[in-house]
Coordinates of C-alpha atoms in Angstrom, one line a residue:
M1 CA 127.2 67.0 96.3
E2 CA 125.9 67.9 99.9
L3 CA 126.8 70.9 101.6
T4 CA 126.8 70.6 105.0
P5 CA 126.0 71.2 108.3
A6 CA 122.4 71.8 108.0
T7 CA 120.7 74.7 109.0
M8 CA 118.1 74.7 111.5
S9 CA 114.7 77.2 110.3
V10 CA 111.6 77.7 111.4
V11 CA 108.0 76.9 110.2
F12 CA 106.3 81.4 110.3
P13 CA 103.5 82.6 109.0
E14 CA 101.9 79.0 107.7
F15 CA 103.4 76.5 105.0
T16 CA 106.6 79.4 104.8
T17 CA 110.0 78.2 106.1
Y18 CA 112.9 80.6 106.5
C19 CA 116.1 79.7 104.8
C20 CA 119.0 81.5 105.4
K21 CA 121.6 82.5 101.8
R22 CA 124.4 79.6 101.5
K23 CA 127.7 80.0 99.0
G24 CA 127.5 77.3 96.6
A25 CA 123.6 76.1 96.8
Y26 CA 122.0 75.7 93.8
Y27 CA 119.2 73.6 95.4
M28 CA 117.7 73.2 99.0
S29 CA 115.4 70.8 100.8
I30 CA 113.8 70.9 104.0
T31 CA 113.7 67.9 106.6
E32 CA 112.2 67.5 109.9
N33 CA 115.2 66.5 111.1
I34 CA 118.8 67.0 110.9
S35 CA 119.9 62.9 110.3
D36 CA 116.4 62.5 107.6
D37 CA 116.9 61.3 104.3
I38 CA 117.0 64.0 101.4
V39 CA 113.1 63.2 99.4
D40 CA 113.2 66.3 97.4
M41 CA 114.5 69.8 96.1
V42 CA 113.9 72.6 94.5
P43 CA 116.7 75.0 92.9
V44 CA 117.2 77.9 94.5
V45 CA 115.2 81.4 92.7
G46 CA 116.0 85.1 93.7
R47 CA 113.3 86.7 95.1
T48 CA 114.3 90.0 95.4
D49 CA 114.0 91.6 92.3
K50 CA 111.3 94.5 91.8
H51 CA 110.8 93.8 87.8
F52 CA 107.2 92.1 88.4
K53 CA 106.4 89.8 85.7
Y54 CA 102.7 90.6 85.7
N55 CA 100.5 93.4 87.1
L56 CA 97.1 92.3 88.6
S57 CA 96.7 88.1 88.9
M58 CA 95.0 85.9 90.6
C59 CA 95.3 83.6 93.6
V60 CA 91.8 80.4 93.5
K61 CA 91.6 78.8 96.7
P62 CA 92.1 75.4 96.9
M63 CA 89.5 72.7 94.6
Y64 CA 87.8 69.9 96.8
G65 CA 84.9 67.6 95.9
M66 CA 84.1 66.2 92.9
D67 CA 81.2 68.0 91.6
T68 CA 81.5 69.6 88.1
K69 CA 82.9 72.9 88.0
F70 CA 83.3 73.3 84.2
L71 CA 81.4 76.5 84.4
L72 CA 81.8 77.9 87.0
F73 CA 85.9 78.0 86.5
A74 CA 85.4 79.2 82.8
E75 CA 83.0 81.8 83.3
F76 CA 85.5 83.1 86.9
V77 CA 88.6 83.4 84.7
E78 CA 86.9 85.3 82.0
H79 CA 85.2 87.3 84.1
Y80 CA 88.3 88.8 85.6
K81 CA 90.1 88.3 82.4
L82 CA 87.9 91.0 80.9
Q83 CA 88.9 92.8 84.5
G84 CA 93.0 93.3 83.7
V85 CA 94.0 89.9 85.4
Q86 CA 96.3 88.5 83.8
H87 CA 97.3 85.3 85.3
F88 CA 95.8 83.1 87.8
Y89 CA 97.5 80.1 90.1
V90 CA 94.8 77.6 90.3
Y91 CA 95.2 75.4 93.2
V92 CA 93.7 72.5 92.9
K93 CA 92.6 68.9 96.1
D94 CA 89.8 66.9 93.9
L95 CA 88.9 67.2 90.4
D96 CA 86.8 65.7 88.3
N97 CA 87.9 64.5 84.6
Y98 CA 85.4 66.8 83.2
T99 CA 86.7 69.9 85.0
K100 CA 90.1 68.9 83.8
K101 CA 89.7 69.5 80.4
V102 CA 88.5 73.2 80.8
I103 CA 91.4 74.1 83.0
L104 CA 94.3 72.4 81.0
R105 CA 92.5 74.1 78.2
I106 CA 92.8 77.5 79.5
S107 CA 95.7 77.3 81.2
K108 CA 97.5 75.8 77.7
S109 CA 100.1 73.3 80.1
K110 CA 99.9 69.9 82.1
K111 CA 102.8 70.9 84.4
R112 CA 102.2 71.2 87.7
V113 CA 104.1 74.1 89.4
K114 CA 106.6 73.1 92.3
Q115 CA 107.7 75.9 94.1
K116 CA 105.0 79.1 95.9
I117 CA 105.9 82.0 93.7
W118 CA 107.0 85.3 95.3
Q119 CA 107.2 88.6 94.1
H120 CA 105.9 87.2 90.6
S121 CA 102.8 89.7 90.5
R122 CA 102.4 93.8 91.9
Y123 CA 99.1 92.5 92.8
V124 CA 97.7 89.8 93.6
I125 CA 93.4 88.9 94.9
F126 CA 92.5 86.1 96.8
A127 CA 89.2 84.6 95.6
D128 CA 87.2 81.6 95.9
L129 CA 85.8 80.2 92.9
D130 CA 82.1 81.8 93.1
E131 CA 83.2 85.3 93.5
R132 CA 83.4 88.5 91.0
I133 CA 85.1 91.3 92.1
L134 CA 82.9 94.0 90.1
P135 CA 84.1 98.0 89.9
L136 CA 80.7 100.6 89.2
R137 CA 83.1 103.3 88.2
N138 CA 83.0 102.1 84.7
L139 CA 86.7 100.8 85.3
T140 CA 88.1 97.9 84.8
L141 CA 89.9 96.3 88.2
K142 CA 93.0 96.2 87.2
Q143 CA 92.6 100.4 86.2
L144 CA 90.7 100.4 90.0
I145 CA 94.4 98.8 91.8
S146 CA 96.9 99.9 89.1
L147 CA 98.2 102.3 91.6
V148 CA 97.7 100.4 95.4
S149 CA 98.6 104.7 97.0
I150 CA 95.3 105.6 95.5
V151 CA 92.4 105.5 96.0
F152 CA 87.8 106.6 95.7
C153 CA 87.0 108.9 97.9
R154 CA 83.6 110.6 98.0
N155 CA 83.8 110.9 94.4
E156 CA 87.7 111.9 94.4
M157 CA 91.4 110.4 94.2
K158 CA 92.7 110.6 97.8
S159 CA 96.7 109.2 97.9
R160 CA 96.9 106.5 100.3
P161 CA 100.7 105.6 100.1
A162 CA 100.1 103.1 103.4
C163 CA 97.6 101.2 101.8
G164 CA 98.6 97.3 102.1
M165 CA 95.2 95.6 101.1
M166 CA 91.8 96.5 100.0
R167 CA 88.3 94.9 101.4
F168 CA 85.7 95.3 98.7
V169 CA 81.8 94.6 100.3
T170 CA 79.7 91.7 99.0
Q171 CA 76.4 91.2 97.1
W172 CA 75.1 87.6 97.5
I173 CA 74.0 86.6 94.4
L174 CA 71.6 83.6 95.1
K175 CA 71.1 80.5 92.5
T176 CA 68.0 79.0 92.0
G177 CA 68.9 76.1 90.3
A178 CA 72.0 73.5 89.9
N179 CA 75.3 73.3 88.0
P180 CA 75.5 72.0 84.5
N181 CA 77.1 68.6 84.7
I182 CA 77.9 68.4 81.2
Y183 CA 78.3 71.3 78.2
E184 CA 75.4 72.2 76.3
V185 CA 73.8 74.5 76.6
L186 CA 74.4 78.2 79.0
Q187 CA 71.4 79.5 80.4
L188 CA 71.6 83.1 81.9
Q189 CA 69.5 83.8 85.2
K190 CA 68.3 86.4 87.0
T191 CA 69.7 87.0 91.5
S192 CA 69.1 88.7 94.6
S193 CA 71.4 90.4 96.8
Y194 CA 72.8 91.1 100.5
A195 CA 75.6 92.4 101.3
C196 CA 78.0 91.5 104.3
L197 CA 81.9 91.9 103.8
S198 CA 84.7 90.2 102.1
K199 CA 88.1 91.6 100.7
H200 CA 90.7 91.9 97.7
I201 CA 94.2 91.7 98.5
V202 CA 97.3 93.8 96.7
S203 CA 101.4 93.8 98.2
C204 CA 102.9 95.1 101.3
V205 CA 100.6 92.1 103.3
F206 CA 103.2 89.6 105.5
L207 CA 100.3 86.6 106.3
M208 CA 97.6 86.2 104.2
W209 CA 94.8 83.7 105.7
V210 CA 91.7 83.4 102.8
H211 CA 89.4 86.0 103.9
H212 CA 91.4 88.5 105.3
V213 CA 94.6 89.7 106.6
E214 CA 96.5 88.3 109.5
I215 CA 99.5 90.6 109.6
Y216 CA 100.9 93.6 107.5
F217 CA 104.5 94.7 107.4
P218 CA 104.5 97.8 109.4
T219 CA 103.2 100.9 108.1
F220 CA 101.0 99.3 105.9
E221 CA 96.9 98.8 106.8
G222 CA 94.3 98.4 105.0
Y223 CA 91.0 100.1 103.0
E224 CA 87.0 99.1 102.9
V225 CA 86.2 100.3 99.6
P226 CA 83.1 101.6 99.6
A227 CA 79.9 100.1 97.7
T228 CA 79.5 102.8 95.3
D229 CA 83.1 101.9 93.4
A230 CA 83.0 97.8 93.6
V231 CA 81.6 95.0 95.0
I232 CA 81.6 91.1 95.6
R233 CA 79.0 89.2 93.2
H234 CA 79.3 85.8 95.8
Y235 CA 77.1 83.5 93.8
R236 CA 74.8 81.4 97.0
D237 CA 73.9 78.1 96.3
I238 CA 70.4 77.6 97.9
A239 CA 69.5 74.6 96.1
S240 CA 72.3 73.0 97.5
G241 CA 72.4 70.9 100.6
D242 CA 70.6 73.0 103.7
W243 CA 71.6 76.0 102.4
A244 CA 68.8 77.8 102.0
R245 CA 67.0 75.9 105.4
L246 CA 70.2 77.0 107.5
Y247 CA 70.5 80.6 106.1
L248 CA 68.1 81.9 103.9
P249 CA 65.9 82.9 107.3
E250 CA 68.6 85.4 108.8
V251 CA 69.7 86.7 105.0
E252 CA 65.6 87.7 105.2
T253 CA 66.2 89.4 107.8
F254 CA 68.7 92.4 106.5
G255 CA 66.7 93.9 104.5
P256 CA 64.3 93.1 101.2
F257 CA 65.8 90.9 98.3
S258 CA 66.3 93.1 95.0
M259 CA 67.0 91.8 91.2
N260 CA 70.9 92.4 90.4
A261 CA 71.8 91.5 87.1
Y262 CA 75.1 91.0 85.4
P263 CA 76.0 94.3 83.7
A264 CA 74.8 94.1 80.2
D265 CA 78.0 95.7 78.7
L266 CA 80.0 93.0 80.1
M267 CA 77.9 89.9 79.8
S268 CA 77.9 89.8 76.0
K269 CA 81.8 89.6 76.1
L270 CA 81.8 87.1 79.1
F271 CA 79.5 84.9 77.3
R272 CA 80.9 85.5 73.8
N273 CA 84.3 84.3 75.0
M274 CA 83.3 81.3 77.5
K275 CA 81.0 79.7 74.5
Y276 CA 84.3 79.9 72.7
V277 CA 86.5 78.3 75.2
L278 CA 83.6 75.7 75.9
D279 CA 82.9 74.9 72.6
N280 CA 86.6 74.1 71.7
V281 CA 86.8 71.8 74.7
Y282 CA 83.8 69.7 74.9
R283 CA 82.9 69.8 71.2
P284 CA 85.0 67.4 70.1
F285 CA 83.8 65.1 72.8
Q286 CA 79.7 65.4 71.4

C-alpha cells in the first residue's frame, strides 16, 4: 500500500537524497516527478546505530574498461588485508570474465549490494586500484588510524579530536612491464618513485570526492600525514598508452629516481596469500 502524498526532496551532495521519517513506511522509492510510476523500491533501514560492524573498510574506485585486472585486484585486496582492512566495497562498471572469477572468489558471494552503506564502518579508505597505503613505523594501517583523534607528530603521539581525514604523501612507482592477461607466473619488479599528495579518509566527512574531501561536518578538519609515518605507493604504468611521453619528462624534473622495493617482511606474506587465492581460482581452468 502506497503512503500518500509523496514528499518532495533534493539531491545533495552527489547521489544522496534526503528522506524524512514517516510512520508506517517499510519501503521507499524515488521518482523524478510526483506522478511517475514506481519502478523499484528499497527497504527502509535505520542508519543511526553507532555500533559499527567494521573498524576499517575500503571503498574501491569504480572499475571500468575491459582490460584484465585480476592480478592488480588480488594484490590490492591481499595488501590491505595485511594492513588490517576488514571489508571491501567494490563498484564495477566494466569487468572482464577472467577478473570476475577472482572477485567472486574473494567476495565469496554473487549477490549485488543495492543499498549504500551508511555508518557501516568506523573508518573508510577511498583509494584507486593502483594505490597502496603503506605505514613506515612497524605498524599496520589499522593500528595507525585505530583512534582518529591520535596521530604521529614529531615522533610523539598527540591528540587531534577534530581530525576527520588523513591525507598521505604519494610515491609514484613506475611500472615498466605490462600486466599479464592470464595467471601463469608472478614476477617481482624493481621500481622508482616520486612524491606528491594523495589521500586517506576516515569518519566526520559530509561530502567526499575521489581524491579529496569537499565538505566536512562542523568542527572537523584534515591532517597531512608526514612521509616519515606512511606513504601511498601509486603504480604508474609507463608502458601503457602515451603515459611516458606525456608525463615522464615532468616527473624527471622533481629529482633523481631511486630504487624502492616493497618491504621484504610483508612481501613474503603478500606473495604467499596472493598465490593461494589465484591458485584456487584459476588452477581448475588450466
